Tab-separated table of C-alpha atoms in Angstrom:
chain	number	residue	atom	x	y	z
A	931	MET	CA	104.537	82.944	106.331
A	932	ASP	CA	108.195	83.933	106.257
A	933	LEU	CA	108.566	86.539	103.512
A	934	GLY	CA	112.314	86.055	103.239
A	935	LEU	CA	113.181	89.636	104.155
A	936	ARG	CA	115.290	89.028	107.262
A	937	GLY	CA	118.493	91.059	107.146
A	938	LYS	CA	117.448	93.078	104.101
A	939	VAL	CA	117.815	96.866	104.096
A	940	ALA	CA	114.618	98.804	103.397
A	941	LEU	CA	114.197	102.553	102.900
A	942	VAL	CA	110.721	103.965	103.499
A	943	ALA	CA	109.956	107.568	102.580
A	944	ALA	CA	107.483	109.819	104.409
A	945	ALA	CA	107.254	107.285	107.223
A	946	SER	CA	106.484	109.354	110.323
A	947	GLN	CA	102.763	108.583	110.102
A	948	GLY	CA	100.044	106.869	108.115
A	949	MET	CA	100.754	104.296	105.443
A	950	GLY	CA	104.474	105.045	105.290
A	951	GLN	CA	104.796	104.383	109.000
A	952	ALA	CA	102.792	101.168	108.677
A	953	ALA	CA	104.965	99.992	105.777
A	954	ALA	CA	108.128	100.593	107.802
A	955	MET	CA	106.667	98.711	110.761
A	956	ALA	CA	105.628	95.756	108.595
A	957	LEU	CA	109.066	95.501	106.994
A	958	ALA	CA	110.737	95.747	110.392
A	959	ARG	CA	108.558	92.925	111.725
A	960	GLU	CA	109.830	90.806	108.831
A	961	GLY	CA	113.395	91.395	109.984
A	962	CYS	CA	114.483	94.253	107.724
A	963	ARG	CA	116.917	96.915	108.796
A	964	ILE	CA	115.030	100.140	108.265
A	965	ALA	CA	115.753	103.707	107.222
A	966	ILE	CA	112.877	106.175	107.372
A	967	CYS	CA	112.529	109.837	106.524
A	968	ALA	CA	110.124	112.731	106.992
A	969	ARG	CA	110.340	116.499	107.139
A	970	THR	CA	109.710	116.920	110.870
A	971	ARG	CA	112.301	115.401	113.189
A	972	GLY	CA	110.145	115.045	116.309
A	973	PRO	CA	107.414	112.730	114.941
A	974	LEU	CA	110.033	110.935	112.830
A	975	ASN	CA	112.152	110.067	115.862
A	976	GLU	CA	109.052	108.980	117.770
A	977	THR	CA	108.182	106.609	114.931
A	978	ALA	CA	111.729	105.241	114.847
A	979	GLU	CA	111.616	104.524	118.573
A	980	ALA	CA	108.182	102.905	118.295
A	981	ILE	CA	109.456	100.574	115.565
A	982	ARG	CA	112.511	99.657	117.633
A	983	LYS	CA	110.392	98.850	120.691
A	984	ALA	CA	107.846	96.826	118.719
A	985	THR	CA	110.267	94.837	116.564
A	986	SER	CA	113.827	95.205	117.940
A	987	ALA	CA	114.823	96.234	114.409
A	988	GLU	CA	117.656	98.583	113.535
A	989	VAL	CA	116.160	101.923	112.503
A	990	VAL	CA	117.862	105.004	111.058
A	991	SER	CA	115.783	108.198	110.870
A	992	VAL	CA	116.666	111.014	108.468
A	993	ALA	CA	114.912	114.389	108.594
A	994	VAL	CA	114.723	115.615	104.991
A	995	ASP	CA	112.227	117.297	102.685
A	996	LEU	CA	111.855	115.039	99.657
A	997	ALA	CA	110.283	117.875	97.675
A	998	ARG	CA	113.627	119.671	97.676
A	999	PRO	CA	116.053	118.583	94.938
A	1000	GLU	CA	118.708	117.449	97.405
A	1001	GLY	CA	116.307	115.647	99.758
A	1002	PRO	CA	116.060	112.181	98.141
A	1003	SER	CA	119.801	111.797	97.625
A	1004	ALA	CA	120.475	112.936	101.206
A	1005	PHE	CA	118.102	110.268	102.499
A	1006	VAL	CA	119.686	107.485	100.452
A	1007	GLU	CA	123.240	108.569	101.273
A	1008	ARG	CA	122.565	108.549	105.017
A	1009	ALA	CA	120.998	105.108	104.821
A	1010	LEU	CA	123.940	103.737	102.850
A	1011	GLU	CA	126.357	105.200	105.392
A	1012	ALA	CA	124.533	103.269	108.090
A	1013	TYR	CA	123.929	99.971	106.321
A	1014	GLY	CA	126.277	99.814	103.353
A	1015	GLY	CA	123.638	98.539	100.952
A	1016	LEU	CA	120.029	98.618	99.863
A	1017	ASP	CA	117.447	95.962	98.946
A	1018	VAL	CA	114.019	97.607	99.177
A	1019	LEU	CA	112.840	101.128	98.376
A	1020	VAL	CA	109.361	102.284	99.350
A	1021	GLY	CA	108.466	105.560	97.678
A	1022	ASN	CA	105.875	107.702	99.407
A	1023	ALA	CA	104.976	111.370	99.833
A	1024	GLY	CA	102.268	113.478	101.398
A	1025	GLY	CA	99.019	113.627	99.461
A	1026	PRO	CA	98.307	116.639	97.211
A	1027	PRO	CA	95.658	119.047	98.525
A	1028	THR	CA	92.048	118.799	97.476
A	1029	GLY	CA	90.611	120.982	94.725
A	1030	THR	CA	89.150	121.155	91.241
A	1031	PHE	CA	90.842	122.349	88.065
A	1032	ASP	CA	89.252	125.802	88.436
A	1033	SER	CA	90.066	126.164	92.125
A	1034	VAL	CA	93.732	125.107	92.152
A	1035	PRO	CA	96.198	127.979	91.534
A	1036	GLU	CA	98.790	127.444	88.827
A	1037	ALA	CA	101.633	127.643	91.340
A	1038	GLU	CA	100.237	124.585	93.141
A	1039	TRP	CA	100.757	122.481	90.025
A	1040	ASP	CA	104.468	123.245	90.114
A	1041	ARG	CA	104.700	122.540	93.848
A	1042	ILE	CA	102.875	119.218	93.645
A	1043	TYR	CA	104.894	118.183	90.609
A	1044	GLY	CA	107.939	118.482	92.863
A	1045	LEU	CA	106.269	116.754	95.826
A	1046	THR	CA	104.592	113.861	94.038
A	1047	PHE	CA	106.471	113.174	90.811
A	1048	GLN	CA	109.969	114.628	91.062
A	1049	SER	CA	110.532	113.358	94.594
A	1050	THR	CA	109.760	109.841	93.382
A	1051	ALA	CA	111.973	110.076	90.313
A	1052	ARG	CA	114.855	111.529	92.334
A	1053	LEU	CA	114.493	108.902	95.036
A	1054	VAL	CA	114.659	106.083	92.500
A	1055	ARG	CA	117.617	107.705	90.730
A	1056	ALA	CA	119.505	108.014	94.014
A	1057	ALA	CA	118.778	104.421	95.023
A	1058	LEU	CA	119.471	102.660	91.723
A	1059	PRO	CA	123.268	102.342	92.017
A	1060	ALA	CA	122.940	100.601	95.391
A	1061	LEU	CA	120.159	98.307	94.185
A	1062	ARG	CA	122.178	97.362	91.117
A	1063	HIS	CA	125.272	96.747	93.221
A	1064	ARG	CA	123.200	94.379	95.361
A	1065	GLY	CA	122.243	92.400	92.252
A	1066	GLY	CA	118.589	93.371	92.341
A	1067	GLY	CA	115.843	94.424	94.691
A	1068	SER	CA	112.352	95.817	94.885
A	1069	ILE	CA	110.804	99.251	94.485
A	1070	VAL	CA	107.267	99.740	95.808
A	1071	LEU	CA	105.558	103.072	95.205
A	1072	LEU	CA	102.664	104.053	97.460
A	1073	GLN	CA	100.108	105.966	95.412
A	1074	SER	CA	96.291	105.943	95.357
A	1075	ILE	CA	93.290	104.306	93.734
A	1076	SER	CA	93.140	107.563	91.753
A	1077	VAL	CA	95.718	106.097	89.337
A	1078	LYS	CA	92.928	103.790	88.154
A	1079	GLN	CA	89.766	105.681	89.051
A	1080	PRO	CA	89.974	109.493	89.303
A	1081	LEU	CA	88.453	110.890	92.475
A	1082	ASP	CA	86.273	113.994	92.645
A	1083	ASN	CA	87.830	117.196	93.998
A	1084	LEU	CA	91.351	115.716	93.763
A	1085	ILE	CA	92.556	117.009	90.406
A	1086	LEU	CA	96.183	117.291	91.524
A	1087	SER	CA	96.286	113.756	92.871
A	1088	ASN	CA	94.554	112.354	89.788
A	1089	ALA	CA	97.009	113.998	87.422
A	1090	MET	CA	100.312	113.726	89.272
A	1091	ARG	CA	99.840	110.189	90.521
A	1092	ALA	CA	99.016	109.067	86.989
A	1093	ALA	CA	102.411	110.444	85.959
A	1094	VAL	CA	104.076	108.394	88.713
A	1095	LEU	CA	102.279	105.326	87.410
A	1096	GLY	CA	103.672	105.961	83.936
A	1097	LEU	CA	107.136	106.242	85.447
A	1098	ALA	CA	106.686	102.999	87.378
A	1099	LYS	CA	105.475	101.019	84.377
A	1100	SER	CA	108.436	102.272	82.339
A	1101	LEU	CA	110.915	101.533	85.117
A	1102	ALA	CA	109.585	97.999	85.513
A	1103	ARG	CA	110.511	97.261	81.909
A	1104	GLU	CA	113.838	99.071	81.982
A	1105	LEU	CA	115.048	97.622	85.295
A	1106	ALA	CA	113.951	94.024	84.855
A	1107	LYS	CA	117.361	93.207	83.322
A	1108	ASP	CA	118.888	94.297	86.645
A	1109	SER	CA	116.530	92.038	88.628
A	1110	ILE	CA	114.862	95.127	90.113
A	1111	ARG	CA	111.092	94.861	90.388
A	1112	VAL	CA	108.848	97.950	90.411
A	1113	ASN	CA	105.233	97.889	91.588
A	1114	VAL	CA	102.596	100.408	92.616
A	1115	VAL	CA	100.232	100.066	95.565
A	1116	ALA	CA	96.908	101.829	94.980
A	1117	PRO	CA	94.975	102.199	98.263
A	1118	GLY	CA	91.371	103.287	98.387
A	1119	TYR	CA	89.982	104.992	101.481
A	1120	VAL	CA	92.359	104.271	104.368
A	1121	GLY	CA	91.951	105.613	107.897
A	1122	THR	CA	94.709	108.236	108.014
A	1123	ASP	CA	94.969	111.973	108.646
A	1124	ARG	CA	95.029	112.369	104.854
A	1125	LEU	CA	91.627	110.710	104.557
A	1126	LEU	CA	90.239	112.999	107.259
A	1127	GLU	CA	91.354	115.964	105.131
A	1128	VAL	CA	89.504	114.520	102.125
A	1129	VAL	CA	86.391	113.820	104.217
A	1130	ARG	CA	86.325	117.368	105.580
A	1131	ALA	CA	86.704	118.868	102.097
A	1132	ARG	CA	83.889	116.708	100.764
A	1133	ALA	CA	81.660	117.532	103.741
A	1134	GLU	CA	82.220	121.258	103.215
A	1135	LYS	CA	81.549	121.009	99.499
A	1136	GLU	CA	78.332	119.047	100.006
A	1137	GLY	CA	77.198	121.099	103.007
A	1138	VAL	CA	76.836	118.160	105.373
A	1139	GLY	CA	78.559	117.044	108.540
A	1140	VAL	CA	81.828	115.126	108.751
A	1141	GLU	CA	80.180	112.111	110.407
A	1142	ALA	CA	77.514	111.878	107.697
A	1143	THR	CA	80.162	112.176	104.982
A	1144	THR	CA	82.299	109.498	106.635
A	1145	ALA	CA	79.323	107.126	106.737
A	1146	SER	CA	78.425	107.908	103.123
A	1147	MET	CA	81.966	107.212	101.913
A	1148	ALA	CA	82.092	103.936	103.834
A	1149	ARG	CA	78.855	102.850	102.119
A	1150	GLU	CA	80.565	103.278	98.741
A	1151	ILE	CA	82.927	100.435	99.675
A	1152	PRO	CA	81.556	96.897	99.217
A	1153	LEU	CA	83.334	95.721	102.387
A	1154	GLY	CA	81.616	98.581	104.213
A	1155	ARG	CA	84.622	100.113	105.963
A	1156	PHE	CA	87.803	102.075	105.447
A	1157	GLY	CA	91.085	100.207	105.254
A	1158	THR	CA	93.764	100.425	107.911
A	1159	PRO	CA	97.365	101.575	107.424
A	1160	GLU	CA	98.499	98.177	108.727
A	1161	GLU	CA	96.707	96.429	105.867
A	1162	ILE	CA	98.582	98.610	103.404
A	1163	GLY	CA	101.858	97.943	105.200
A	1164	ASP	CA	101.382	94.192	104.942
A	1165	LEU	CA	100.827	94.436	101.189
A	1166	VAL	CA	103.953	96.567	100.777
A	1167	ALA	CA	106.002	94.001	102.685
A	1168	PHE	CA	104.719	91.179	100.496
A	1169	LEU	CA	105.435	93.024	97.230
A	1170	ALA	CA	108.918	93.908	98.484
A	1171	SER	CA	109.685	90.297	99.323
A	1172	PRO	CA	110.988	87.299	97.385
A	1173	ARG	CA	107.478	85.826	97.737
A	1174	ALA	CA	106.474	88.303	95.018
A	1175	ALA	CA	109.461	87.511	92.800
A	1176	TYR	CA	107.399	87.249	89.593
A	1177	ILE	CA	105.387	90.437	90.138
A	1178	THR	CA	106.628	93.612	88.468
A	1179	GLY	CA	105.057	96.475	86.567
A	1180	ASP	CA	101.811	95.869	88.406
A	1181	VAL	CA	99.309	98.164	90.089
A	1182	VAL	CA	97.875	96.413	93.130
A	1183	GLN	CA	94.731	98.035	94.418
A	1184	ILE	CA	93.731	97.555	98.030
A	1185	ASP	CA	90.393	99.238	98.445
A	1186	GLY	CA	87.733	96.902	99.851
A	1187	GLY	CA	86.182	96.611	96.383
A	1188	LEU	CA	85.802	100.359	95.757
A	1189	TYR	CA	87.272	100.267	92.232
A	1190	ARG	CA	84.565	99.533	89.660
A	1191	GLY	CA	86.642	99.224	86.489
A	1192	ILE	CA	87.501	96.183	84.379
A	1193	PRO	CA	90.338	95.392	84.868
C-alpha cells in the first residue's frame, strides 16, 4: 500500500534508537525526507547513515537535548533550514525512570516534567507555524499504554504521559481547523533498551531473575510476545499519512492485547 508520503518532510524526535529510530526508518521507506534528533551525536549519526543506506532517503541529524528549553526549537529550525517546510512531526522522548510515589525524589518530578511534557509542548509550538504554512499536516506522539492502563512501579510515566495525552486531545480539537491531525500511539511491551530497564527493575523488586521476569511479562500478553520497534514504526507511518486522513484525537494502542479496559 502506498501511504502517500513520498516527498513529505518528517521530523522524528529521540530517533537514535528504539521506537523513534523505527518510526524514522518507516517514514523514510515511504519516501519522506527525514530530520532526526537525539542528545548523543555518535549514535544519532550512525542511525542517519543506516537510514540513508536502507532507503536512499535524505536525512538530517541534529544533536540536541529536547529537555532543555531551547532544544525543540533548535531541532525544528535546523530541519526547516534543510528542507524549507514540514509535513509530519513525531514527538518522542526517553522514558521516565522506574519508581513508586514514595521512592521517587521530588526533584525527579520536575526533571521528568521537562523531559516528557514540556519537550512535547515546545516541539509542537516550534513546529506549528511550518505546519500551518504547509496547509496542514500530522502530529504523532509516541507515548505508552500507561496513558490508558497505569503500570506498576512507573509512577512518573503514568502521571506525565497522561498529561501529554490531555495536551494531544486538546490540540486535536484546536488544530483541526488548520487541517493538522494529532494522534497518540500507545505501545505496550516493545523489545527496546527501555523495556529491558523495566524488566530489570521488576525482577529486582520481585526477587527473581531477568529471564523469568521476561517470560512472565510475555505471558501477560494475549499474543504471547513483546512487540517490535518496527511494528510501532509502521503504525506511526500510517497515522502520519493521508491514509489516516479522518483519524485525529485518537489514542491507538499497539500492545498484543495487553490492555484490558473497555474501551
